[in-house]
Coordinates of C-alpha atoms in Angstrom, one line a residue:
Chain A
M147 CA 0.1 -0.2 -0.2
K148 CA 2.9 2.9 1.1
R149 CA 4.8 1.3 -2.0
L150 CA 1.8 2.5 -3.8
L151 CA 1.0 5.9 -2.4
L152 CA 5.1 6.5 -3.2
L153 CA 4.1 5.5 -6.7
L154 CA 1.0 7.5 -6.8
A155 CA 2.9 10.9 -5.7
L156 CA 5.8 10.3 -7.6
L157 CA 3.7 10.3 -10.9
L158 CA 2.2 13.4 -9.8
A159 CA 4.6 15.3 -9.2
G160 CA 6.4 14.4 -12.1
T161 CA 2.8 15.4 -14.0
A162 CA 2.8 18.7 -11.4
H163 CA 6.8 20.3 -13.4
A164 CA 7.7 20.9 -9.7
T165 CA 7.9 24.1 -11.0
S166 CA 5.6 27.1 -9.7
P167 CA 2.4 27.0 -10.7
L168 CA 1.4 28.2 -14.6
P169 CA 0.1 31.4 -14.7
G170 CA -3.6 31.7 -15.9
D171 CA -3.6 33.5 -19.0
S172 CA -0.6 30.8 -20.6
V173 CA -1.5 28.3 -23.0
Y174 CA 0.1 25.8 -21.2
Q175 CA -2.6 25.3 -18.8
L176 CA -4.9 23.8 -22.0
A177 CA -3.6 20.3 -21.4
V178 CA -3.7 18.7 -25.1
P179 CA -1.0 16.0 -25.7
L180 CA 1.2 16.4 -28.5
T181 CA 2.4 13.9 -30.9
D182 CA 6.3 14.3 -33.0
Q183 CA 7.4 13.9 -36.1
D184 CA 9.8 11.3 -33.8
G185 CA 5.9 9.3 -32.4
H186 CA 6.4 10.7 -29.0
T187 CA 4.0 12.1 -27.1
A188 CA 4.0 14.4 -24.3
A189 CA 1.8 17.6 -23.6
F190 CA 2.4 20.9 -24.8
A191 CA 2.8 22.4 -21.1
A192 CA 6.2 20.6 -21.7
R193 CA 7.4 22.7 -23.9
R194 CA 7.2 24.9 -20.8
G195 CA 10.1 26.6 -19.7
T196 CA 11.6 27.4 -23.6
P197 CA 10.5 30.2 -25.6
Q198 CA 8.6 29.1 -28.8
I199 CA 7.5 30.6 -32.1
V200 CA 4.4 28.3 -33.0
S201 CA 2.1 27.6 -36.1
M202 CA -0.4 25.4 -37.4
F203 CA -0.4 23.6 -40.7
Y204 CA -1.6 21.0 -42.9
T205 CA 1.2 18.8 -45.3
S206 CA -1.0 18.7 -48.3
C207 CA -1.3 21.8 -48.5
T208 CA 1.3 22.5 -50.7
M209 CA 1.1 27.1 -51.5
V210 CA 0.3 29.3 -48.5
C211 CA 1.7 26.0 -45.7
P212 CA 5.3 25.5 -47.2
M213 CA 5.7 29.8 -46.8
I214 CA 4.7 29.5 -43.2
I215 CA 7.7 27.5 -42.6
D216 CA 9.9 29.1 -44.9
T217 CA 8.9 31.9 -42.5
M218 CA 9.1 30.8 -39.0
K219 CA 12.0 29.5 -40.4
A220 CA 13.7 32.9 -42.0
T221 CA 11.8 35.1 -38.4
R222 CA 14.5 33.0 -35.9
R223 CA 17.6 33.6 -38.4
A224 CA 17.1 37.2 -38.5
A225 CA 16.2 37.3 -34.4
G226 CA 19.8 35.0 -34.4
E227 CA 19.9 31.4 -34.5
P228 CA 19.5 31.9 -30.8
A229 CA 19.8 28.8 -28.6
R230 CA 16.6 29.0 -26.6
L231 CA 14.0 29.4 -29.4
H232 CA 11.7 26.9 -30.1
L233 CA 9.1 26.3 -33.3
L234 CA 6.3 23.9 -33.1
A235 CA 3.9 23.7 -36.3
V236 CA 0.5 21.4 -34.8
S237 CA -1.9 19.9 -38.1
F238 CA -5.0 20.9 -39.2
D239 CA -5.1 17.4 -40.3
P240 CA -4.8 15.1 -37.8
A241 CA -7.2 12.3 -39.9
R242 CA -4.3 11.9 -42.6
D243 CA -1.0 13.7 -40.6
S244 CA 0.3 11.1 -39.4
V245 CA 3.6 10.2 -37.7
D246 CA 5.0 9.0 -41.0
A247 CA 3.9 12.1 -42.8
L248 CA 4.8 14.7 -40.3
R249 CA 8.4 12.4 -40.3
R250 CA 8.1 12.4 -43.9
Y251 CA 7.5 16.4 -43.8
A252 CA 10.6 17.1 -41.4
A253 CA 12.7 15.4 -44.2
A254 CA 11.1 17.1 -47.4
H255 CA 12.0 20.6 -45.6
K256 CA 15.2 19.8 -43.7
L257 CA 13.8 21.1 -40.3
D258 CA 16.5 21.4 -37.8
Q259 CA 15.2 18.0 -35.4
R260 CA 17.0 20.0 -32.4
W261 CA 14.3 22.6 -32.2
W262 CA 11.6 22.1 -34.5
T263 CA 8.4 20.3 -33.0
L264 CA 5.8 18.9 -36.3
A265 CA 2.8 17.6 -34.1
R266 CA -0.4 16.0 -34.0
T267 CA -3.4 15.7 -31.8
A268 CA -6.9 14.9 -31.8
P269 CA -9.4 16.4 -33.4
Q270 CA -11.5 18.3 -30.7
D271 CA -8.0 18.7 -29.2
T272 CA -6.6 20.1 -32.8
R273 CA -10.0 22.1 -32.6
S274 CA -9.3 24.0 -28.9
L275 CA -5.3 25.1 -29.9
A276 CA -6.6 26.6 -32.9
A277 CA -9.6 28.3 -30.6
L278 CA -6.6 29.0 -27.6
L279 CA -4.4 30.5 -29.9
G280 CA -7.3 32.4 -32.9
V281 CA -6.7 30.3 -35.4
Q282 CA -9.4 29.8 -37.3
Y283 CA -9.0 27.0 -40.0
R284 CA -12.8 24.3 -42.1
P285 CA -12.1 21.3 -43.8
L286 CA -13.5 21.0 -47.4
R287 CA -14.8 18.5 -48.7
D288 CA -11.6 18.2 -50.9
G289 CA -9.6 17.4 -48.2
E290 CA -8.0 20.9 -48.3
F291 CA -8.6 23.8 -45.3
N292 CA -9.1 26.6 -45.1
H293 CA -7.1 28.8 -42.5
S294 CA -6.1 31.9 -41.9
S295 CA -1.8 31.9 -40.9
A296 CA -0.5 32.9 -38.3
L297 CA 3.0 33.5 -36.0
L298 CA 2.7 33.4 -32.2
L299 CA 5.5 34.0 -29.7
L300 CA 5.4 31.9 -26.3
D301 CA 7.7 33.7 -24.5
G302 CA 9.0 30.6 -21.8
E303 CA 4.7 30.8 -19.1
G304 CA 3.5 29.6 -22.5
R305 CA 2.5 33.2 -22.6
I306 CA 1.1 35.6 -26.0
V307 CA 4.5 37.9 -25.9
A308 CA 3.5 38.5 -30.4
R309 CA 1.5 38.1 -33.2
T310 CA 2.1 38.6 -36.8
D311 CA -0.3 37.7 -40.0
V312 CA 2.8 38.6 -42.2
I313 CA 3.8 35.1 -43.7
G314 CA 6.2 34.9 -46.4
R315 CA 8.8 37.0 -45.2
T316 CA 9.7 38.5 -41.9
D317 CA 7.6 41.2 -39.8
P318 CA 10.8 43.1 -38.3
A319 CA 8.4 43.8 -35.0
F320 CA 7.7 40.1 -34.8
V321 CA 11.7 39.1 -35.0
A322 CA 12.2 42.4 -32.5
A323 CA 9.7 40.5 -29.9
V324 CA 11.5 36.9 -30.7
R325 CA 14.9 38.1 -30.4
K326 CA 13.9 40.0 -27.0
A327 CA 12.0 36.8 -25.9
A328 CA 15.1 34.6 -26.5
G329 CA 17.2 37.1 -24.8
S330 CA 15.9 37.4 -21.6
K331 CA 16.0 35.0 -19.5
Chain B
M147 CA -5.3 -7.8 -1.5
R148 CA -4.4 -4.3 0.3
R149 CA -5.2 -3.2 -3.0
R150 CA -8.6 -4.0 -3.7
P151 CA -9.5 -0.8 -1.5
V152 CA -7.3 1.5 -3.8
L153 CA -8.8 -0.1 -6.9
L154 CA -12.7 0.4 -5.8
L155 CA -11.7 3.5 -4.6
L156 CA -10.2 5.2 -8.1
G157 CA -13.7 2.8 -9.8
L158 CA -16.0 5.3 -8.4
L159 CA -13.8 8.6 -8.4
L160 CA -13.8 7.6 -12.6
A161 CA -17.4 6.4 -12.2
G162 CA -18.2 9.9 -10.8
P163 CA -18.4 12.5 -13.9
A164 CA -20.4 9.5 -15.4
L165 CA -23.3 8.6 -12.9
A166 CA -23.8 12.7 -12.8
A167 CA -24.3 13.3 -16.8
D168 CA -26.7 10.6 -16.7
R169 CA -28.7 12.4 -14.6
A170 CA -28.4 15.7 -16.5
P171 CA -32.3 17.0 -16.0
S172 CA -32.2 17.7 -19.9
G173 CA -33.2 15.2 -22.6
Y174 CA -30.7 14.6 -25.5
R175 CA -33.4 14.0 -29.1
P176 CA -32.9 12.9 -32.3
L177 CA -31.9 14.5 -35.3
P178 CA -31.9 12.5 -39.3
G179 CA -29.7 14.5 -40.5
G180 CA -29.1 14.4 -44.4
R181 CA -28.0 17.1 -46.7
F182 CA -28.6 20.6 -45.8
A183 CA -28.0 23.8 -48.3
S184 CA -25.8 25.8 -45.6
V185 CA -25.7 29.4 -46.0
V186 CA -21.6 28.6 -45.8
P187 CA -21.2 26.0 -48.8
A188 CA -19.3 22.8 -48.2
D189 CA -17.3 23.0 -50.9
D190 CA -16.3 26.6 -51.2
K191 CA -18.8 27.2 -53.7
A192 CA -22.4 25.6 -53.3
A193 CA -22.6 21.8 -52.4
P194 CA -24.8 20.8 -49.7
A195 CA -23.5 19.9 -45.9
V196 CA -23.5 15.9 -45.8
L197 CA -24.7 15.6 -42.0
R198 CA -25.1 12.8 -39.6
P199 CA -27.8 11.5 -37.6
F200 CA -26.9 13.2 -33.8
R201 CA -28.6 14.2 -30.6
L202 CA -28.8 18.4 -29.9
R203 CA -29.6 18.8 -26.2
A204 CA -34.0 19.9 -26.6
E205 CA -32.7 22.8 -24.8
P206 CA -30.5 24.7 -24.2
V207 CA -28.0 24.6 -20.4
T208 CA -29.5 27.2 -17.8
N209 CA -28.2 28.8 -14.7
A210 CA -29.4 25.8 -13.2
E211 CA -27.1 23.2 -14.8
F212 CA -24.3 25.4 -15.2
L213 CA -23.9 25.5 -11.3
A214 CA -24.2 22.6 -11.0
F215 CA -21.3 21.7 -13.0
V216 CA -19.3 24.7 -11.5
R217 CA -19.7 22.8 -7.8
R218 CA -18.5 19.6 -9.7
H219 CA -15.7 20.3 -11.4
P220 CA -14.2 23.8 -9.6
E221 CA -11.6 25.0 -11.6
W222 CA -14.3 26.2 -13.2
R223 CA -16.0 29.0 -11.2
R224 CA -15.0 32.4 -11.4
D225 CA -13.2 32.8 -9.6
R226 CA -10.1 30.4 -10.8
A227 CA -10.7 29.2 -14.6
P228 CA -7.3 30.9 -16.4
S229 CA -8.0 34.1 -18.1
V230 CA -6.7 32.2 -21.1
F231 CA -10.4 30.3 -21.1
A232 CA -12.9 33.1 -19.9
D233 CA -12.2 36.9 -19.4
A234 CA -13.2 39.1 -17.0
R235 CA -16.7 38.7 -17.2
Y236 CA -17.5 34.8 -16.9
L237 CA -20.7 34.2 -15.1
S238 CA -20.9 37.8 -14.2
Q239 CA -24.2 37.6 -13.1
W240 CA -24.1 35.5 -11.1
A241 CA -24.4 36.6 -6.6
A242 CA -21.5 35.1 -6.1
P243 CA -18.5 31.6 -7.7
D244 CA -20.8 29.1 -6.6
R245 CA -24.2 31.0 -6.7
L246 CA -26.9 32.2 -8.4
G247 CA -28.5 35.0 -5.9
P248 CA -31.5 37.8 -7.2
T249 CA -29.9 38.7 -11.0
A250 CA -29.9 35.0 -12.6
R251 CA -32.7 32.8 -12.0
P252 CA -32.6 29.0 -12.1
R253 CA -34.6 27.6 -15.0
Q254 CA -32.6 31.1 -18.0
P255 CA -30.0 30.2 -20.1
V256 CA -26.8 30.3 -18.5
T257 CA -24.7 33.7 -20.3
Q258 CA -21.6 34.9 -20.1
V259 CA -20.0 31.7 -20.5
S260 CA -17.1 32.2 -22.9
W261 CA -16.6 29.1 -26.1
F262 CA -13.7 26.9 -23.6
A263 CA -16.1 26.7 -21.1
A264 CA -19.0 25.4 -23.1
Q265 CA -17.1 22.9 -24.0
A266 CA -15.7 21.5 -20.6
Y267 CA -19.9 22.0 -20.0
C268 CA -21.1 19.8 -22.5
E269 CA -17.7 16.9 -22.1
S270 CA -19.4 16.7 -19.0
E271 CA -22.3 15.7 -20.5
H272 CA -19.9 12.8 -22.2
A273 CA -21.6 15.7 -25.3
R274 CA -19.2 18.3 -27.7
L275 CA -20.8 21.7 -28.9
P276 CA -23.6 21.7 -31.7
T277 CA -20.8 22.2 -35.2
W278 CA -22.4 25.0 -37.3
Y279 CA -23.6 22.6 -39.7
E280 CA -26.0 21.0 -37.2
W281 CA -26.5 23.7 -35.7
E282 CA -27.7 25.5 -38.4
Y283 CA -29.9 21.8 -39.5
A284 CA -31.7 22.3 -36.6
A285 CA -32.4 26.5 -36.7
A286 CA -34.1 25.5 -39.8
A287 CA -36.8 24.0 -37.9
D288 CA -40.6 25.3 -36.8
G289 CA -42.9 24.0 -34.9
T290 CA -43.9 21.8 -38.7
R291 CA -41.5 21.7 -41.0
A292 CA -37.7 20.5 -40.6
D293 CA -36.9 23.2 -43.2
A294 CA -38.8 26.0 -43.0
R295 CA -36.5 28.9 -43.5
G296 CA -38.0 29.6 -47.6
D297 CA -40.8 31.2 -46.0
P298 CA -40.4 34.3 -45.4
A299 CA -42.5 34.4 -41.7
W300 CA -39.8 32.5 -40.3
R301 CA -37.4 34.9 -41.3
E302 CA -39.4 37.6 -40.0
R303 CA -39.7 35.7 -36.7
V304 CA -35.5 35.5 -36.2
L305 CA -35.0 38.9 -37.1
S306 CA -37.9 40.4 -35.0
W307 CA -35.7 38.6 -31.9
Y308 CA -32.5 39.9 -33.5
S309 CA -34.3 43.6 -33.1
R310 CA -35.0 43.7 -30.2
P311 CA -33.6 45.5 -27.3
S312 CA -30.7 42.6 -25.2
S313 CA -31.4 44.9 -21.9
D314 CA -35.0 42.7 -21.2
A315 CA -34.2 40.8 -18.9
L316 CA -33.8 36.6 -20.4
P317 CA -37.1 34.6 -20.7
P318 CA -36.7 30.9 -19.0
V319 CA -36.0 28.3 -20.7
G320 CA -38.9 26.2 -22.2
G321 CA -40.1 28.0 -25.6
A322 CA -42.3 25.8 -28.3
P323 CA -41.1 23.1 -28.9
D324 CA -40.2 21.9 -33.0
V325 CA -41.1 19.3 -35.0
H326 CA -37.7 17.5 -33.8
G327 CA -39.1 18.4 -29.6
V328 CA -35.7 20.5 -29.5
R329 CA -36.8 24.6 -28.0
D330 CA -35.2 27.3 -28.3
L331 CA -33.2 27.6 -30.9
N332 CA -34.3 30.4 -32.6
G333 CA -35.4 33.5 -30.1
L334 CA -33.8 33.6 -26.9
V335 CA -30.3 33.2 -26.6
W336 CA -27.1 33.1 -29.2
E337 CA -25.2 30.0 -29.0
W338 CA -22.0 28.7 -29.1
V339 CA -20.9 26.4 -31.9
E340 CA -17.5 24.1 -32.0
D341 CA -16.0 25.5 -35.5
F342 CA -17.5 29.0 -34.4
N343 CA -13.9 29.9 -35.3
A344 CA -14.1 27.5 -38.7
M345 CA -16.7 30.7 -41.2
M346 CA -13.6 33.6 -41.7
T347 CA -16.5 36.1 -42.7
S348 CA -14.4 39.1 -42.4
A349 CA -12.4 38.6 -46.3
D350 CA -13.8 36.1 -49.3
S351 CA -9.4 35.8 -50.1
R352 CA -10.6 34.7 -53.4
E353 CA -11.4 38.7 -54.7
Q354 CA -8.0 39.4 -52.7
D355 CA -4.9 39.1 -54.2
G356 CA -0.9 40.1 -52.7
A357 CA -0.6 39.8 -48.5
D358 CA -4.5 39.3 -48.0
K359 CA -4.2 36.2 -50.0
L360 CA -2.5 34.5 -48.4
R361 CA -3.4 34.9 -44.7
F362 CA -6.3 32.1 -45.8
C363 CA -4.5 29.1 -47.2
G364 CA -6.5 26.4 -49.6
A365 CA -9.5 27.1 -51.7
G366 CA -10.4 30.8 -50.6
A367 CA -12.4 31.5 -47.1
I368 CA -16.2 31.1 -47.7
T369 CA -18.6 32.7 -49.7
M370 CA -22.6 33.4 -48.5
E371 CA -24.9 30.8 -49.8
Q372 CA -28.4 32.5 -49.9
K373 CA -27.9 36.1 -49.7
E374 CA -31.6 36.6 -49.0
N375 CA -30.9 34.9 -45.3
Y376 CA -29.8 38.2 -42.9
A377 CA -30.9 36.4 -40.2
T378 CA -28.5 33.1 -40.9
L379 CA -25.7 35.6 -42.1
M380 CA -26.1 38.0 -38.9
R381 CA -25.6 35.0 -37.0
I382 CA -22.3 33.6 -38.5
A383 CA -21.2 37.3 -38.6
M384 CA -21.3 37.8 -34.5
L385 CA -20.0 34.0 -34.3
S386 CA -16.9 34.9 -37.0
S387 CA -16.0 37.8 -35.0
L388 CA -15.9 35.8 -31.6
K389 CA -13.0 34.7 -29.6
A390 CA -12.8 31.3 -27.6
T391 CA -12.4 33.4 -24.2
D392 CA -15.2 35.8 -24.7
T393 CA -18.4 36.3 -22.7
T394 CA -21.9 38.1 -23.8
A395 CA -24.8 38.4 -21.8
N396 CA -26.8 37.5 -24.4
L397 CA -25.0 34.4 -25.4
G398 CA -24.9 31.0 -24.3
F399 CA -24.5 26.9 -25.1
R400 CA -26.4 23.6 -25.8
C401 CA -24.7 20.3 -26.8
A402 CA -24.4 17.3 -28.9
R403 CA -23.7 14.1 -29.2
P404 CA -23.7 11.9 -31.4
D405 CA -26.8 9.1 -32.7

């Protein structure tokens, strides 16, 4: 019995992240699991501690989505490739974007695994995540999606500190916010 | 053997929400679904939506029902819900975080609820928010017809409700049932839908080029069908303007389940 309780306590401590409580305006309040291009599943909140640029995309989107990915890359470069800056793109299309599809996409776009994560989650969690990030999307009958394109900057605590709708080139104001977030401890 | 009480306790904890949901007083009505001419075409041109059979809550969720939910799930109290899930006016019409008081009657529909709070409530009933198509399809009915939208009287009724001043106190739920046995879809409160952030009426990206086009990937933002149907278009415009944390004095919700 004692051992079981100890085990339970350890499990609870593990999920509680062993740090101060999350701020109320942190997107990490949303308890969604994300599965990455290597098939690893972790809570969204496990990304806490490192500033992130976050966006949403889907792998079979041929026009704008590659530009979203490229804009994320270019923004990281323009901000001076800060070691502490991670990049996360979550699929709108969990039905077709399997782990394999994400892995192939990451390879085809030469995404550096040290800071890039492509992720998928369950359909209802995808909708919640989009609502949280203020991203609009709508599946069409032909398997395509209409969606808005935005990059969001999260600080280490998961607060949205900057947002840009500029895709296809870097947004100087957003780059400045990235430098600030990634430079400050 | 000594573990058994712990497992039993765990089992009871897990069974708790299910038992509570089964006691939910408000029933769900079966709707047959099928092809439906939505004002939001399914392919950006004119294709009808195709709906699977589903069950829709007969009435919007009331203050009393939401209070019971908040007591079971105190993380959704207005003094505990994180700001990332609900704005500062969340449940502000209640006298206290766990009490309705004189300004919120038990049978009035609950309002001042965010999309996240509405979703969480529906999950507690093993349900979800209806999709826009499900809601629009259900709301097209009147007392005798599944689709009364062609009748100018139906439109007039919906529009006359829109023009009623929102400062009046909300009536209780329990309007006349429609042909499916569902009440209060039109004429009481606006209602959240699961994909409220999916309609993108703000821009018709096909008509635009350059930077605006890039904001909307895929085949382009929706084009409105049935432009004479102002009543429904106004509702879409309202829903599209919302953020998931927004709460307003006349925005409530109901839940849906697969059949």
